[in-house]
Short mmCIF file of C-alpha atoms in Angstrom, two decimals:
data_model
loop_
_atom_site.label_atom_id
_atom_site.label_comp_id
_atom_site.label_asym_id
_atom_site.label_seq_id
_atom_site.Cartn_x
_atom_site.Cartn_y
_atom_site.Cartn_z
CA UNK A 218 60.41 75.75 99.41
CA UNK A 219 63.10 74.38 101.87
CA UNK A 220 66.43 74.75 100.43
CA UNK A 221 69.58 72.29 100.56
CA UNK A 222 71.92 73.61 102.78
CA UNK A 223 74.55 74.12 99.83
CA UNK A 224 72.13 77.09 99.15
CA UNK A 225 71.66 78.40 102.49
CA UNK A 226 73.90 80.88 104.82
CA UNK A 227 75.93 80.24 107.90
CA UNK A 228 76.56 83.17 109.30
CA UNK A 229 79.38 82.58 111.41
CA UNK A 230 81.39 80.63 109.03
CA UNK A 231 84.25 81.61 106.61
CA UNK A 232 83.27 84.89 104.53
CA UNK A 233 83.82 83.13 100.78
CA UNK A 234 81.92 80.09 102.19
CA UNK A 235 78.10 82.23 102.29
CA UNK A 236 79.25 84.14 99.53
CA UNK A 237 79.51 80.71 96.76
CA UNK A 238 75.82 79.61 98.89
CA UNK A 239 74.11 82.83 98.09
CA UNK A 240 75.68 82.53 94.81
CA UNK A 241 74.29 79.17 94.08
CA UNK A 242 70.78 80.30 95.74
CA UNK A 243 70.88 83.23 92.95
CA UNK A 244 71.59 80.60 89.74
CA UNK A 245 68.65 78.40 91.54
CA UNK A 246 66.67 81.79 91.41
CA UNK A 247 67.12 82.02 87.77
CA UNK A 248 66.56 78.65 86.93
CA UNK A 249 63.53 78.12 88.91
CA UNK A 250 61.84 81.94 89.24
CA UNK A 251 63.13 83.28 85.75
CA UNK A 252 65.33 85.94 87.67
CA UNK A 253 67.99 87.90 85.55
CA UNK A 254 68.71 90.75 87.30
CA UNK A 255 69.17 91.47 91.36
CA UNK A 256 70.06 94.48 93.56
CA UNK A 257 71.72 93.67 96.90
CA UNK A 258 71.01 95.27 100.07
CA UNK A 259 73.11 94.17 102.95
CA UNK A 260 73.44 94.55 107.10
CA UNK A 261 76.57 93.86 108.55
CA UNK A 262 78.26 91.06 107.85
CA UNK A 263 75.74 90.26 104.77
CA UNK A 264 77.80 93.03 102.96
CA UNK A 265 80.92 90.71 103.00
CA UNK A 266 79.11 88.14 102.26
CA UNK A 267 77.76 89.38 98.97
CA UNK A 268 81.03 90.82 97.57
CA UNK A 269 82.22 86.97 97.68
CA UNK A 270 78.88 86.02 96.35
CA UNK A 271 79.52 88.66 93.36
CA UNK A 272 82.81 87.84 92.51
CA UNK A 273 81.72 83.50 92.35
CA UNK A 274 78.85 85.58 89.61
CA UNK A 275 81.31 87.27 87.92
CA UNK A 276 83.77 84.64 87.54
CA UNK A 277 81.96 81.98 86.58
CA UNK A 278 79.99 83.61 83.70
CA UNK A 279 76.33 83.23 85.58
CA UNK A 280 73.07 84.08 84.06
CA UNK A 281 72.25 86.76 86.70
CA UNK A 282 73.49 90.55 86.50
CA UNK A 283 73.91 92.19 90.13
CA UNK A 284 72.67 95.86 89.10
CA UNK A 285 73.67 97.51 92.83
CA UNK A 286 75.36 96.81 96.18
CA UNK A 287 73.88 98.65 99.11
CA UNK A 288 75.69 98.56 102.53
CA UNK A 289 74.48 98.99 105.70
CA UNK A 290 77.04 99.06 108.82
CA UNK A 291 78.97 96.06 106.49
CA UNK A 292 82.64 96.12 107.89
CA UNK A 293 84.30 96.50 105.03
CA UNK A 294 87.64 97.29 106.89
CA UNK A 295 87.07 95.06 109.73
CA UNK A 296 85.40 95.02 112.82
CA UNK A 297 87.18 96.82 116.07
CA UNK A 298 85.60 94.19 117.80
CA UNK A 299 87.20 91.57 115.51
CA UNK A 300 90.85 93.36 115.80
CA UNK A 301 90.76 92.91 119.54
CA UNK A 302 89.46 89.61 119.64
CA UNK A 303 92.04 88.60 117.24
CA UNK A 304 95.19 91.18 118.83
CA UNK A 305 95.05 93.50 116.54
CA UNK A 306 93.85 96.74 118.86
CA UNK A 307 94.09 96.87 122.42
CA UNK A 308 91.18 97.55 124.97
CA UNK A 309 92.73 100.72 126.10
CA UNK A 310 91.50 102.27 122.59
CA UNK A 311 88.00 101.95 124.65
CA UNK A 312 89.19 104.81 126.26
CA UNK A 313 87.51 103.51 129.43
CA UNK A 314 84.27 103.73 127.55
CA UNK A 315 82.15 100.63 129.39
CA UNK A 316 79.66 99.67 126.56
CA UNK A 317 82.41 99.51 124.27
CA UNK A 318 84.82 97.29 126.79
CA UNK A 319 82.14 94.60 126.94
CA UNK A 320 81.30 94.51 123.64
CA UNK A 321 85.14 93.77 122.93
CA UNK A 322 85.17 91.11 125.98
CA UNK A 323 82.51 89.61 124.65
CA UNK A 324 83.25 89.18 121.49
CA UNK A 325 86.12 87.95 121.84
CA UNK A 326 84.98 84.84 124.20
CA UNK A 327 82.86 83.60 121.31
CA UNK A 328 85.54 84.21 118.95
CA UNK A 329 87.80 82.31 121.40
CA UNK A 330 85.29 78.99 120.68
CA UNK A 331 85.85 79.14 117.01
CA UNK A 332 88.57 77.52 115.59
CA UNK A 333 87.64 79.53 112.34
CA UNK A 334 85.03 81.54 110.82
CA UNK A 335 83.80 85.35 110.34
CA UNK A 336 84.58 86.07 113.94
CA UNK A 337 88.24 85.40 112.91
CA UNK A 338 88.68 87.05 109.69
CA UNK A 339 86.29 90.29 109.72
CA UNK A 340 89.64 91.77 110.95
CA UNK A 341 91.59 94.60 109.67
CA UNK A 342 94.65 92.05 109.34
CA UNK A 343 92.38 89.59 106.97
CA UNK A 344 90.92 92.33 105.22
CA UNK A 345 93.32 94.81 104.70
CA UNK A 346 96.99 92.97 104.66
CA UNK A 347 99.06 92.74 101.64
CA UNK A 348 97.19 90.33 99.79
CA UNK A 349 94.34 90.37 101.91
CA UNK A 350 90.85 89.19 100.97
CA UNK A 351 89.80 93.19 99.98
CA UNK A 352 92.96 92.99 97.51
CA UNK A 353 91.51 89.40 96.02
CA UNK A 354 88.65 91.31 95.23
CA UNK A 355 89.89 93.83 92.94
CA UNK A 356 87.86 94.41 89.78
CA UNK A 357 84.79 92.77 91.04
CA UNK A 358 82.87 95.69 91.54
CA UNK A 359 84.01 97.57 88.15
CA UNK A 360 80.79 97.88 86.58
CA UNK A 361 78.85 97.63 89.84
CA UNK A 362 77.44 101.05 91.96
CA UNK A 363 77.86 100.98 95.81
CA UNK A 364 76.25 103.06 98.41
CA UNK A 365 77.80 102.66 101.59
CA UNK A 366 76.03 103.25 104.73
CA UNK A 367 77.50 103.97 108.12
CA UNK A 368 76.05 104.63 111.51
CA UNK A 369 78.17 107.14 114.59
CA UNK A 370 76.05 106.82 117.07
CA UNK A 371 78.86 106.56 119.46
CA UNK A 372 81.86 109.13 119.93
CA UNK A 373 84.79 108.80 121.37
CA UNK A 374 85.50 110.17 125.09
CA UNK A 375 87.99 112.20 125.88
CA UNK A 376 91.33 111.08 124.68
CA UNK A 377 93.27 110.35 121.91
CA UNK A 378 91.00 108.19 119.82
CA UNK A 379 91.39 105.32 117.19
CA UNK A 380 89.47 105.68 114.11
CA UNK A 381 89.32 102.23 113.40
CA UNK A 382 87.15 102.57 116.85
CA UNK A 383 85.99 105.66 117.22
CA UNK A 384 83.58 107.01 116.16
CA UNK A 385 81.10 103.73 115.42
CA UNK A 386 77.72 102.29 115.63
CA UNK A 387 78.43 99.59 118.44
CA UNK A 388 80.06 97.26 116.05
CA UNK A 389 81.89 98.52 113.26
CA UNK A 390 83.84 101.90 113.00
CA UNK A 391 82.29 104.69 110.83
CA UNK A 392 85.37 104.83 108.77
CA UNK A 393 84.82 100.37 108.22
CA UNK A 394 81.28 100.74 107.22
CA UNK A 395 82.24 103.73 104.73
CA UNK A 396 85.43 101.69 103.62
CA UNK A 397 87.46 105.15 104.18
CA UNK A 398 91.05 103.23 103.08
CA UNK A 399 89.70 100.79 99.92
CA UNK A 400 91.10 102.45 97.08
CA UNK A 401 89.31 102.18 93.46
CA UNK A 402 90.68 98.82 92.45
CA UNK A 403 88.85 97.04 94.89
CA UNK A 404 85.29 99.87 95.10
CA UNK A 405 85.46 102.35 92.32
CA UNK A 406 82.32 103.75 92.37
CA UNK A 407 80.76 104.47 95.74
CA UNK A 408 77.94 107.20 97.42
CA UNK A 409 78.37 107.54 101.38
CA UNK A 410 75.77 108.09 103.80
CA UNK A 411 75.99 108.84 107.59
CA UNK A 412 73.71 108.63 110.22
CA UNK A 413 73.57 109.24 114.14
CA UNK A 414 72.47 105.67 114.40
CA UNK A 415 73.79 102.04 115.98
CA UNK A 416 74.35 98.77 114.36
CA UNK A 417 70.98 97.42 114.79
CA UNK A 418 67.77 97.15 117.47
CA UNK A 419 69.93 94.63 119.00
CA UNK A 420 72.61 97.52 120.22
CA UNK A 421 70.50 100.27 120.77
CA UNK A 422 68.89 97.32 123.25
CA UNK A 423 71.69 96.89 125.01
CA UNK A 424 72.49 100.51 124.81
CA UNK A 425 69.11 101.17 126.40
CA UNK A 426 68.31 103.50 123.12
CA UNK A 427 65.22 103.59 120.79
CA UNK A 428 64.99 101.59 118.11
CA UNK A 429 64.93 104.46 115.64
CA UNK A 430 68.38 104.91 115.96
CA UNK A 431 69.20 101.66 114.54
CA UNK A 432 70.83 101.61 110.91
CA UNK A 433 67.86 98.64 110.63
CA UNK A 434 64.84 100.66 111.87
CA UNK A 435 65.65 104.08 110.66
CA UNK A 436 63.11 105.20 107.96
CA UNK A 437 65.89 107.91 106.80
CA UNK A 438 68.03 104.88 106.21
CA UNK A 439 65.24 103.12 104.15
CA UNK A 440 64.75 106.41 101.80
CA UNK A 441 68.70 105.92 100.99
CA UNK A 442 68.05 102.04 100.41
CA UNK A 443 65.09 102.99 98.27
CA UNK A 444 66.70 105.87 95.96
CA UNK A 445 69.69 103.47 96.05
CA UNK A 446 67.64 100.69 93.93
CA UNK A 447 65.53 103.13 91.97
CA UNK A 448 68.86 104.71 90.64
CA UNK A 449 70.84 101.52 90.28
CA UNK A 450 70.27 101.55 86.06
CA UNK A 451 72.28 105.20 85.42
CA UNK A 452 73.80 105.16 88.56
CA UNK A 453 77.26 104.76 87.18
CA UNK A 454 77.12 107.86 85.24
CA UNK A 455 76.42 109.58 88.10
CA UNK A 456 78.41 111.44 90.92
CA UNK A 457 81.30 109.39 92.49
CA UNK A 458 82.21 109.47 96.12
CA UNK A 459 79.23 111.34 96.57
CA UNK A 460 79.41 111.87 100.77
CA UNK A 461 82.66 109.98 100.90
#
């Protein structure tokens, strides 16, 4: 089946914009494949994307229950990539660190292209502000279990280091991915889970690592993803900030 493109994601566009397409692909799911009930599991960015996607469900009465949220390196705080991009954190918090100085520089030329978009708001600034978008989510996740999943592959050198840099996964800083300063309006009930890994096989690539030390490739990961799902009916009853 080819869908319209109201039902498909873009990626690099605004974060609410993928979230009301993936909500519209989950209606079409029910309405076409008899789905009522879906557990989300998402990398990076596709953790943003399905809060906004959960709160269009939630708001507008659908016919499909989201029984769990799973993240996996999602920046819930922000990228550190994002906050220098957008002149939020300086290069210096690199602490002369090379791999993380190019990822920054990098970054931030493609930002620099986009008049708007992802690359422009997964910022601690967008996020996290005083009415931010993590504040116009409050509630949405009330009756919905999250495990968080984080990746610290890389430490800080020697220095005085940020945590909103240090340590991360190549992309997004351990204390993002674990959404260390999102109080219980916004996540109440959330497991944590860290692992010596980066972002994906696309930075341990360019990091010259093995691919089993990606957040996307690690079996250990998977296990979490797995128990994750299996536990999502009477996981509310369970532990809270389990690892957090």
């Amino acid at each position: 089946v080819t869908l319209r493109d109201h039902m498909t994601v873009h990626s690099t566009g605004s974060i609410d914009t993928p979230g009301e397409r993936l909500a519209r692909f989950l209606n079409w799911l029910h309405t076409e494949k008899g789905v009522t009930d879906v557990d989300f599991v998402a990398h990076s960015m596709g953790g943003l994307f399905s809060r906004a996607a959960i709160r269009v469900l939630t708001t507008t009465n659908a016919p499909v229950k989201v029984r769990s949220l799973t993240t996996i390196g999602t920046p819930w705080q922000g990228s550190y990539l994002s906050d220098f991009a957008n002149g939020i954190v300086p290069l210096t918090d690199c602490l002369g660190d090379k791999f993380c100085e190019s990822a920054m520089t990098t970054f931030k030329a493609r930002v620099l292209q986009l008049m708007a978009g992802s690359g422009r708001e997964v910022n601690k600034a967008f996020l996290m502000g005083k009415g931010g978008w993590n504040e116009f989510q409050s509630g949405v996740l009330d009756q919905i279990p999250v495990v968080l999943i984080g990746g610290k592959k890389f430490s800080a050198p020697a220095g005085q280091a940020n945590p909103a840099v240090w340590p991360n996964d190549g992309l997004v800083a351990l204390q993002s991915a674990l959404a260390k300063d999102i109080g219980d309006p916004v996540l109440p009930h959330r497991r944590c889970f860290t692992f010596d890994d980066t972002h994906s096989i696309f930075v341990s690539n360019a990091a010259g690592l093995d691919w089993k030390v990606a957040l996307t490739w690690d079996p250990q990961v998977f296990e979490v993803v797995h128990k994750a799902i299996e536990d999502a009916p009477k996981a509310l009853d369970g532990p809270n900030r389990e690892g957090c």
